[in-house]
mmCIF file of C-alpha atoms in Angstrom:
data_model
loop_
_atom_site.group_PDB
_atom_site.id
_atom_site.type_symbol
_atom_site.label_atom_id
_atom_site.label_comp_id
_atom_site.label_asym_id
_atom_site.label_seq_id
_atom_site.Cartn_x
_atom_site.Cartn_y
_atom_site.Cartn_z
ATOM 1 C CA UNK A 1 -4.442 24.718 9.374
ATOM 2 C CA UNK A 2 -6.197 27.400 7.222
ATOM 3 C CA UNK A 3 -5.500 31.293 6.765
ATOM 4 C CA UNK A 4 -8.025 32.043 9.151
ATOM 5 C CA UNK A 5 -7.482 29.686 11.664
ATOM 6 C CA UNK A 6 -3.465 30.993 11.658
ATOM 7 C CA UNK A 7 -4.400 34.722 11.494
ATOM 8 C CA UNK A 8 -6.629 33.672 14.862
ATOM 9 C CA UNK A 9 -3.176 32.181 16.476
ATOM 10 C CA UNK A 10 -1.192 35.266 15.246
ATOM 11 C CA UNK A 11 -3.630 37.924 16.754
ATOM 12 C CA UNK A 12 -3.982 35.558 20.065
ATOM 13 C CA UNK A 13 0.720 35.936 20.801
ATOM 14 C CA UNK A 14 -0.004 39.808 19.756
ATOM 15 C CA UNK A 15 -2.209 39.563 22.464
ATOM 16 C CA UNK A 16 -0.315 38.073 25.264
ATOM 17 C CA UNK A 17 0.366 39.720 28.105
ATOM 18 C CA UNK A 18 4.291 39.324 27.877
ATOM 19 C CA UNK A 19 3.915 40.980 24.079
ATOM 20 C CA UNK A 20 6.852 38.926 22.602
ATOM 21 C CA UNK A 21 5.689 39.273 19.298
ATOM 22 C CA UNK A 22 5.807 43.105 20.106
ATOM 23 C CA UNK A 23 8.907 43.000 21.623
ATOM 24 C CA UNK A 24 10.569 41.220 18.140
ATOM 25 C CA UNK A 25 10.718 37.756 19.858
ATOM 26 C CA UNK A 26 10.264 35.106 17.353
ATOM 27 C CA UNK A 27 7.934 31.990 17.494
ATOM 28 C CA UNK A 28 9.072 28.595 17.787
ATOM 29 C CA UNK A 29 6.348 25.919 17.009
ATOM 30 C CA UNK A 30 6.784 22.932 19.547
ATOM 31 C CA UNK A 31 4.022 20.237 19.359
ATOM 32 C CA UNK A 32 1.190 22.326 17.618
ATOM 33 C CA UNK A 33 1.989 25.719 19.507
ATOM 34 C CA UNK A 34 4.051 28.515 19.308
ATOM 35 C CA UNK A 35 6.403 29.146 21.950
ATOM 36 C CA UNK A 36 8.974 32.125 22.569
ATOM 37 C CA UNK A 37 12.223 31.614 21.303
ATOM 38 C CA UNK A 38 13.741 32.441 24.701
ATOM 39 C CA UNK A 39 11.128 29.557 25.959
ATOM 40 C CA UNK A 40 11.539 27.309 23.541
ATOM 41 C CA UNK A 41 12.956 23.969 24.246
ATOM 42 C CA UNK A 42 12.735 20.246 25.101
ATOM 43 C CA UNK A 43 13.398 17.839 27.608
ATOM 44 C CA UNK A 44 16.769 16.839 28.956
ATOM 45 C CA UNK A 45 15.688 13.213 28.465
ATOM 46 C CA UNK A 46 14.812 13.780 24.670
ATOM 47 C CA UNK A 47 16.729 11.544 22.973
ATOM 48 C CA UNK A 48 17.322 13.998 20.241
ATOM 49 C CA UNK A 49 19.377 16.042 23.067
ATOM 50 C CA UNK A 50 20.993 12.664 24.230
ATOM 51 C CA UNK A 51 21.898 10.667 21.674
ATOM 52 C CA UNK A 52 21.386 12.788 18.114
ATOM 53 C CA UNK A 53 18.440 10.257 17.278
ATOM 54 C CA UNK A 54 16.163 12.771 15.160
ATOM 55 C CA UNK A 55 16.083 14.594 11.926
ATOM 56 C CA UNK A 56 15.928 17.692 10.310
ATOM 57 C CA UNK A 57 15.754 19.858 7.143
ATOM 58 C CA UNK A 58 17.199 22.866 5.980
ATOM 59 C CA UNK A 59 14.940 24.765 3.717
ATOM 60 C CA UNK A 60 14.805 28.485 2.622
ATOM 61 C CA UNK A 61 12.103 30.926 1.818
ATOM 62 C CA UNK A 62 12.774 33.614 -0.468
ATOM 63 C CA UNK A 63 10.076 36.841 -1.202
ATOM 64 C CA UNK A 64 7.216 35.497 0.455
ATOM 65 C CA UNK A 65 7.846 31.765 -1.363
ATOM 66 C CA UNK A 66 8.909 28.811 0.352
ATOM 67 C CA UNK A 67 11.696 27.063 -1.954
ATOM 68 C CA UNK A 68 11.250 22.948 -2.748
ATOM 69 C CA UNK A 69 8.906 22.833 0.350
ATOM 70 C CA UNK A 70 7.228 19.861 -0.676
ATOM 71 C CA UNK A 71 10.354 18.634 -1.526
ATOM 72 C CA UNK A 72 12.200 18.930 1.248
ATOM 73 C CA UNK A 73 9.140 17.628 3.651
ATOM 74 C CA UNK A 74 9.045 14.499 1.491
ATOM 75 C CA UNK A 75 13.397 13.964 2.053
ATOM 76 C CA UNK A 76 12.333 15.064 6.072
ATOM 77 C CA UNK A 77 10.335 11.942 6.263
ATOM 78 C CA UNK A 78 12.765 9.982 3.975
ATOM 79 C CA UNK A 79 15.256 10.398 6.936
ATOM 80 C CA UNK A 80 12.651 9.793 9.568
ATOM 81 C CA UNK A 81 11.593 6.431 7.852
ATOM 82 C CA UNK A 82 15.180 5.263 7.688
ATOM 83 C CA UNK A 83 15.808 5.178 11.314
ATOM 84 C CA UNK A 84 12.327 4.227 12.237
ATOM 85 C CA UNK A 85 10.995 7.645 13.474
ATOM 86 C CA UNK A 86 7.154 8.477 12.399
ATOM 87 C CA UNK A 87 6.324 12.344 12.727
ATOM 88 C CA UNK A 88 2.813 12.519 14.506
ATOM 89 C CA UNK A 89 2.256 14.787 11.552
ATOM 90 C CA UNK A 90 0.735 13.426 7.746
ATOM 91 C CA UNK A 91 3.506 15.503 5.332
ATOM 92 C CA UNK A 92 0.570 17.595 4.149
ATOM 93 C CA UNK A 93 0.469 18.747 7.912
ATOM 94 C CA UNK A 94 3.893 19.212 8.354
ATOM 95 C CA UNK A 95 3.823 21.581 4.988
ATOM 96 C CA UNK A 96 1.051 23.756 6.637
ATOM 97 C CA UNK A 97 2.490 24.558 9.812
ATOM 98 C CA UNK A 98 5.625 25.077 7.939
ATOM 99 C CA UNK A 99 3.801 27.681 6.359
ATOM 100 C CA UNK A 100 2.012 28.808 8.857
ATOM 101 C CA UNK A 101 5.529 29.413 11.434
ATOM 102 C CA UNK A 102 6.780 31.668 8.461
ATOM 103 C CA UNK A 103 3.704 33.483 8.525
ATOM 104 C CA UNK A 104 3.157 34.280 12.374
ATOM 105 C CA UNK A 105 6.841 35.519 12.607
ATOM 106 C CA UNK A 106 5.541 37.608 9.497
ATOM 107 C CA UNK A 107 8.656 36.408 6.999
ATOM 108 C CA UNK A 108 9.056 36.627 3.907
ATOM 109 C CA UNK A 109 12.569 35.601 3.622
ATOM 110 C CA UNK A 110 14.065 33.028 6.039
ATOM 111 C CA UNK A 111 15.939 30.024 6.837
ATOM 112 C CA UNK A 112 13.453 27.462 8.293
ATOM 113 C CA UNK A 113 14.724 24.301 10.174
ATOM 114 C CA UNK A 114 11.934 21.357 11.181
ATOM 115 C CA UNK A 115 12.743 19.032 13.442
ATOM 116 C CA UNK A 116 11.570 15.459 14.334
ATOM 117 C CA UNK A 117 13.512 13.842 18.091
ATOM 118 C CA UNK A 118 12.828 10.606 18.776
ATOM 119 C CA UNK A 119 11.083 11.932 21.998
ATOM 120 C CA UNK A 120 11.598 11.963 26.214
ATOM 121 C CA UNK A 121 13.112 8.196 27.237
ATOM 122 C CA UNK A 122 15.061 7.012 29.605
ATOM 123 C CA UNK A 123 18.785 7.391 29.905
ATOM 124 C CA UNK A 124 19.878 4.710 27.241
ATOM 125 C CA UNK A 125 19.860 4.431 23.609
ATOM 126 C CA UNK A 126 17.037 2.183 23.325
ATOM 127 C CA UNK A 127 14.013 4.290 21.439
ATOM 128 C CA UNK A 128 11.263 1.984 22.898
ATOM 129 C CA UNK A 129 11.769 4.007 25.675
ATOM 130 C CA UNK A 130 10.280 7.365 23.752
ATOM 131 C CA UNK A 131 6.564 7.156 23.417
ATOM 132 C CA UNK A 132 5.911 10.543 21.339
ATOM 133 C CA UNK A 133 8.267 12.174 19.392
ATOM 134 C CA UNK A 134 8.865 15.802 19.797
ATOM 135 C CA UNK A 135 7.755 17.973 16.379
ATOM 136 C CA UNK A 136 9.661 21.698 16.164
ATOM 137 C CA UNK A 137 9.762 24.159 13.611
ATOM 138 C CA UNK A 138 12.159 26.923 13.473
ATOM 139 C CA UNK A 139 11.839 30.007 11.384
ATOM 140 C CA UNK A 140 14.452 32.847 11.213
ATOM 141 C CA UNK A 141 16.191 35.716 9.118
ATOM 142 C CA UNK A 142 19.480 34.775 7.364
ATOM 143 C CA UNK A 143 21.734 36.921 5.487
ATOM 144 C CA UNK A 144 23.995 35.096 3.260
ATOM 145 C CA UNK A 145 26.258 32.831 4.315
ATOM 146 C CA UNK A 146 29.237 33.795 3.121
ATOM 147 C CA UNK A 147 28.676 37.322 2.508
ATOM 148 C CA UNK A 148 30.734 38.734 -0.332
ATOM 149 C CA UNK A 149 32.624 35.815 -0.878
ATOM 150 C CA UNK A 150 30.147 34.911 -3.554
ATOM 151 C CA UNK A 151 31.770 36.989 -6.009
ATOM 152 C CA UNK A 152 35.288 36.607 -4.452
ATOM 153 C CA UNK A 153 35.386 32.856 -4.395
ATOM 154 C CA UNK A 154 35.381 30.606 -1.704
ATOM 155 C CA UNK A 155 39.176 28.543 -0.157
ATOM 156 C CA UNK A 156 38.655 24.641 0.561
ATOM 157 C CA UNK A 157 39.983 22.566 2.070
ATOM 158 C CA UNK A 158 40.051 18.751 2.598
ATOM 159 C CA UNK A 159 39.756 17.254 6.137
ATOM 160 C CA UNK A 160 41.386 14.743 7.106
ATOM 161 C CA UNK A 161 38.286 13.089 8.315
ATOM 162 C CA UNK A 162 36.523 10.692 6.246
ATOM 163 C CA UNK A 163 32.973 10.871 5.088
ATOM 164 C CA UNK A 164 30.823 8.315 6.712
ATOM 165 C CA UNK A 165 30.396 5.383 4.693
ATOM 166 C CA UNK A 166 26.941 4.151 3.523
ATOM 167 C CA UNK A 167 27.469 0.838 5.041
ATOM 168 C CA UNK A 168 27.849 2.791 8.710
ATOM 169 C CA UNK A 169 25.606 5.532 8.400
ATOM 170 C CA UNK A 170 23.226 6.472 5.153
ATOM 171 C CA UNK A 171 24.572 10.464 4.291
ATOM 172 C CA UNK A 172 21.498 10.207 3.215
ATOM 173 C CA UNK A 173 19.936 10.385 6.473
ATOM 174 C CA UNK A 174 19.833 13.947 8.065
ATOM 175 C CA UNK A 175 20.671 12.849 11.666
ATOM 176 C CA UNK A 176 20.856 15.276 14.357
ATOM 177 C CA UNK A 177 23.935 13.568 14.962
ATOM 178 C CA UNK A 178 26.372 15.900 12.687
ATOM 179 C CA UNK A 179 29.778 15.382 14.167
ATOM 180 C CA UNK A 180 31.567 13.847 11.361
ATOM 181 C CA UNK A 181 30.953 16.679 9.194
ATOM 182 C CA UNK A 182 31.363 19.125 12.415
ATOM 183 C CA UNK A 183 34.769 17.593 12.883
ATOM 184 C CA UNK A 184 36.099 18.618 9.392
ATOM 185 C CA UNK A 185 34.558 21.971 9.927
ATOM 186 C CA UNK A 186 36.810 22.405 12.907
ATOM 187 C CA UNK A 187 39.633 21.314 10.501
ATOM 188 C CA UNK A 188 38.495 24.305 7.942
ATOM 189 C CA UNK A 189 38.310 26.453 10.884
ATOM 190 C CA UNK A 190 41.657 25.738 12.009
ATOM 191 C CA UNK A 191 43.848 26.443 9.103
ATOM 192 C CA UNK A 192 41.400 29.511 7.247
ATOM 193 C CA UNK A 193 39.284 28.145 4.953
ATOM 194 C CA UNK A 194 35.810 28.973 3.917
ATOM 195 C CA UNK A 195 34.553 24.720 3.693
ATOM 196 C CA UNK A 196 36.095 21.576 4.017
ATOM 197 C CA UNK A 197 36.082 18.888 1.651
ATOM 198 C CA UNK A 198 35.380 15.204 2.617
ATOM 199 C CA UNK A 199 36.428 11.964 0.608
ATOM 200 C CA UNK A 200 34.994 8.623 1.124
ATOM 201 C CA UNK A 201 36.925 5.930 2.079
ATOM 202 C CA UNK A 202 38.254 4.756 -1.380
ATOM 203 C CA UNK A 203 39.503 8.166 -1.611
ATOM 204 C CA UNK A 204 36.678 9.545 -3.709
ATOM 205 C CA UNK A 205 35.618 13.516 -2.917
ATOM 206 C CA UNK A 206 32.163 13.041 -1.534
ATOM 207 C CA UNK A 207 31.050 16.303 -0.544
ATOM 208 C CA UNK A 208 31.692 19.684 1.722
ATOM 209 C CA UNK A 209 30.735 19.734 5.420
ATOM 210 C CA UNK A 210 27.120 21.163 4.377
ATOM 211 C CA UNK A 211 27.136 21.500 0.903
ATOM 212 C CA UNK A 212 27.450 19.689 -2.699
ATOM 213 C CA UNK A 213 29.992 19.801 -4.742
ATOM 214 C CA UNK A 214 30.235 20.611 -8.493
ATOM 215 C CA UNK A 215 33.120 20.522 -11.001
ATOM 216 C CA UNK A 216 33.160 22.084 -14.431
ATOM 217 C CA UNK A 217 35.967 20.592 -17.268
ATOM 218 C CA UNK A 218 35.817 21.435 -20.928
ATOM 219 C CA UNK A 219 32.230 22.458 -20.497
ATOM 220 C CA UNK A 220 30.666 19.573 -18.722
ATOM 221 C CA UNK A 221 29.272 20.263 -15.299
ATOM 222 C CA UNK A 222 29.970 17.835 -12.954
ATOM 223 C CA UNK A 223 29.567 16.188 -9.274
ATOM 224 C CA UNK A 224 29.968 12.874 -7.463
ATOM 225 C CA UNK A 225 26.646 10.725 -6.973
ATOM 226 C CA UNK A 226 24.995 10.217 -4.031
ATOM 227 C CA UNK A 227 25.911 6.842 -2.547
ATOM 228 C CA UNK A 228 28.189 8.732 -0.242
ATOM 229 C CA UNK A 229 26.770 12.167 0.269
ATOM 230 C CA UNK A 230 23.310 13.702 0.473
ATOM 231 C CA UNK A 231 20.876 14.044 -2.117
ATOM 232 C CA UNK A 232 20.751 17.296 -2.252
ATOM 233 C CA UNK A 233 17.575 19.623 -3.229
ATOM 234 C CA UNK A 234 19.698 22.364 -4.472
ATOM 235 C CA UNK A 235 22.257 19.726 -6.357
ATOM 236 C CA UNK A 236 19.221 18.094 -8.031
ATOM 237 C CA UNK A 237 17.853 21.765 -8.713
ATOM 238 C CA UNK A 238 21.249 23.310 -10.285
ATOM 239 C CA UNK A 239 21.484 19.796 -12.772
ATOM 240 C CA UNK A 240 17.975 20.270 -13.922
ATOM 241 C CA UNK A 241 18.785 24.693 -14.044
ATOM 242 C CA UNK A 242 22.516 23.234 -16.265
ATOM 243 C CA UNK A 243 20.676 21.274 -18.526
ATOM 244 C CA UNK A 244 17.724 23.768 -18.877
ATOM 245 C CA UNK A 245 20.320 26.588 -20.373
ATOM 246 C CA UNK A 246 22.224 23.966 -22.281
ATOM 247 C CA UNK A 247 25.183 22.811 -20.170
ATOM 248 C CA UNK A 248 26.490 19.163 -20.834
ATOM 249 C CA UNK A 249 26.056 17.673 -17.453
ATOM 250 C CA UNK A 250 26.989 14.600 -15.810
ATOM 251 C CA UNK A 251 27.422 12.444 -12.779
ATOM 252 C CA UNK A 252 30.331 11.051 -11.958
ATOM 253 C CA UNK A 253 33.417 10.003 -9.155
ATOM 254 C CA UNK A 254 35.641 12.556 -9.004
ATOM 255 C CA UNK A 255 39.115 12.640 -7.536
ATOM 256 C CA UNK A 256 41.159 15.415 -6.232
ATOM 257 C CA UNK A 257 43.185 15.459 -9.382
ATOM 258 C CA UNK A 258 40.079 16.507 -10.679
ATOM 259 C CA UNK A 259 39.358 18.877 -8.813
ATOM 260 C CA UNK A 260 42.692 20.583 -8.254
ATOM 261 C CA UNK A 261 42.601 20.698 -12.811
ATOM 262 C CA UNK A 262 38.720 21.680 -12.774
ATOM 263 C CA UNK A 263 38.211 24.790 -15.297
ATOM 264 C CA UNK A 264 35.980 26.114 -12.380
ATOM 265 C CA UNK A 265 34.462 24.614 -8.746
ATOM 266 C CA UNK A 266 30.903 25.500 -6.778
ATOM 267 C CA UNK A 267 29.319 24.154 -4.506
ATOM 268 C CA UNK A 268 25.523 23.768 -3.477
ATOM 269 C CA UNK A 269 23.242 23.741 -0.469
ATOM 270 C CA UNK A 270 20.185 25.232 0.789
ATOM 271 C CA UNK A 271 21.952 27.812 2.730
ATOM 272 C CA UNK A 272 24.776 28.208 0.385
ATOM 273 C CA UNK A 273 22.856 28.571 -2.650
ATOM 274 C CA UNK A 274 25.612 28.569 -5.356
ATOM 275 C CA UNK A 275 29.060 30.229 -4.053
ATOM 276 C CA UNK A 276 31.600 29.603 -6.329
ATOM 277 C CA UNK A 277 34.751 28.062 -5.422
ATOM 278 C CA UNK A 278 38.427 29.761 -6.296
ATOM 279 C CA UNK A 279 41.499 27.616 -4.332
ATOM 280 C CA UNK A 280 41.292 23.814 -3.152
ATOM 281 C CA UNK A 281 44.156 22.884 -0.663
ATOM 282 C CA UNK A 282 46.058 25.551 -1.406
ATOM 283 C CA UNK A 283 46.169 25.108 -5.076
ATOM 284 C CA UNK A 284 43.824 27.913 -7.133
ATOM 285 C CA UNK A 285 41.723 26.611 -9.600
ATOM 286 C CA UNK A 286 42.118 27.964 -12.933
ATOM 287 C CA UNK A 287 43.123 31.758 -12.702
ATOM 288 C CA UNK A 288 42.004 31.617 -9.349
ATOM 289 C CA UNK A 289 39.172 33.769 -9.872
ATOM 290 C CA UNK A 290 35.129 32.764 -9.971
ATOM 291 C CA UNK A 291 34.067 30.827 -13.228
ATOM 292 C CA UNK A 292 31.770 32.046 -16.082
ATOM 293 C CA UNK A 293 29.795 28.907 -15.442
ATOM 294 C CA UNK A 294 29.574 29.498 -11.793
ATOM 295 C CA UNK A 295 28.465 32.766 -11.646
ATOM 296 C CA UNK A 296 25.681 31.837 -14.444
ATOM 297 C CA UNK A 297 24.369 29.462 -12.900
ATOM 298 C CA UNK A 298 24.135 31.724 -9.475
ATOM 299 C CA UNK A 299 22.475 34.256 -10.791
ATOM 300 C CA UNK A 300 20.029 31.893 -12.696
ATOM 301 C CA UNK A 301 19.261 30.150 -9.415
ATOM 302 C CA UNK A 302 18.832 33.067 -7.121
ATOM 303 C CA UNK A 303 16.268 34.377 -10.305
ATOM 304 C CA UNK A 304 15.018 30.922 -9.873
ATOM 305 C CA UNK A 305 13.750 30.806 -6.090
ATOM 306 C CA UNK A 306 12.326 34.349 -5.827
ATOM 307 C CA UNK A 307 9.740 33.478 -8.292
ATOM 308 C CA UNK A 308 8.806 29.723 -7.729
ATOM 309 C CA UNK A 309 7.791 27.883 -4.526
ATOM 310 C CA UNK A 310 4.724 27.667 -1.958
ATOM 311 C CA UNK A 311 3.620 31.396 -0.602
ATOM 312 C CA UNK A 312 3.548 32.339 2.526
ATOM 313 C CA UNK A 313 0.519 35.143 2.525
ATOM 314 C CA UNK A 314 -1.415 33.573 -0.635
ATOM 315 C CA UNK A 315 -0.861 36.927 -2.451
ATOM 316 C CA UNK A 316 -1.099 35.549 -5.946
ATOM 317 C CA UNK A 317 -5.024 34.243 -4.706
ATOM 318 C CA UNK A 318 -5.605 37.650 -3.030
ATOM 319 C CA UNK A 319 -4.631 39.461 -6.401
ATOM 320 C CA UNK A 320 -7.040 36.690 -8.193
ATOM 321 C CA UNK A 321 -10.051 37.810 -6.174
ATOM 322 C CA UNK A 322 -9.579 41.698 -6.506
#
């Protein structure tokens, strides 16, 4: 979709008769249009509502830049391929109305989510049943997630759930089927901590409910690989950041032993960023306060996605031609 062609959709919803633009109502885009939030939705017989068969993406946009957006559209269809799902979009398609969402709801930073169901079907888990599959984009403010704990520290703890293992579900696929990490959530939830950490089922930490996680010993930085947890953009990004200002960096299993004697713990995600990490299970890590490291590399990164990624309004071109 071109500039023009999206500034013709934007002036079109300021135009509506029920003004939701005007009225602060954000845009949802559902199948090539944008719908209301408060109208937004899909069938009861989408299979993405029954049975979790879809995908999604968490991606962020910072200052009028959309972080890893190629990046994240490529890992999108990644998780589509693996169950057999193709988006009725090319990814050069799905990057443009990405774009495009961000820039009707006039947003310069947000948290985006894309979706991709498996489509309407009939009520059992067979997909030949679902002849189109349904295509949403959601766009939206988001303050940090948790708020000043970034310079606090966050409390973990581990669930006693187990991360799925490859062999029963890829964590490498981002299902809309969450529950495994929802259910160790609930555990954090329960007993006051900030995440929860999952282990694999050789008793290997794998990762947090929604996030990566890092460990820092005698100067290395550190965390698990990714046969058991998801490939994260902002794990792969914070690596290539260590290395770039001369951390030693490696990937490796990790224990709990090693993480409860860790000179300093983070973890990673798109919506986390980099929060640094101050008590495991009860046990602080270190003086219990947030790490040199840690708080280097957050700063570093948050430098890093306000100035680098896809934009929004094309400002840079606009400056070009004036």
């Amino acid at each position: 979709m071109s500039l023009l062609q999206a500034g013709k959709i934007y002036i079109s919803i300021l135009q509506s008769s029920e003004g939701d633009i005007m009225a602060g109502e954000l845009q949802v885009y559902f199948n090539g249009e944008y719908v209301p939030e408060s109208k937004a939705g899909v069938s009861v017989f989408d299979h993405g509502f029954l049975y979790g068969d879809g995908v999604f993406e968490g991606i962020r946009a910072y200052n009028g830049r959309i972080f890893k957006l190629k990046e994240h559209v490529e890992r999108l269809y990644e998780s589509a391929n693996a169950i057999a799902l193709k988006p009725p979009l090319e990814q050069e398609e799905f990057c443009k109305a990405i774009l495009t969402t961000c820039r009707i709801n006039n947003l310069r930073d947000a948290y985006i989510r894309p979706i991709v169901t498996r489509g309407v079907g009939d009520l059992n888990i067979n997909p030949r049943s679902c002849k189109t599959p349904n295509v949403i984009i959601i766009a939206k403010p988001l303050t940090p997630t948790y708020g000043d704990k970034y310079e606090k520290g966050l409390k973990l703890i581990t669930a006693p759930v187990t991360r799925t293992p490859p062999q029963c579900l890829s964590p490498n696929i981002k299902s809309l089927n969450y529950l495994n990490n929802i259910l160790a959530r609930i555990y954090a939830n329960q007993y006051g901590a900030d995440e929860a950490l999952l282990l694999d089922i050789n008793g290997y930490v794998s990762e947090a409910t929604a996030d990566n996680i890092f460990y820092i010993k005698n100067g290395v930085v550190g965390t698990p690989p990714t046969a058991t947890n998801l490939k994260g953009i902002t794990r792969a990004t914070v690596l290539e950041l260590a290395q770039k200002l001369g951390y030693d960096t490696r990937v490796t299993m990790l224990t709990l032993f090693d993480i409860y004697n860790a000179d300093e713990i983070f973890i990673t995600g798109t919506a986390a960023e980099v929060a640094p990490c101050v008590e495991v299970d009860g046990r602080k890590i270190a003086d219990g306060k947030p790490g040199k490291v840690s708080l280097h590399l957050m700063k570093e990164y948050r430098e890093l996605v306000r100035t680098t990624g896809e934009e929004i309004f094309n400002e840079s071109k606009q400056k070009t031609k004036n």
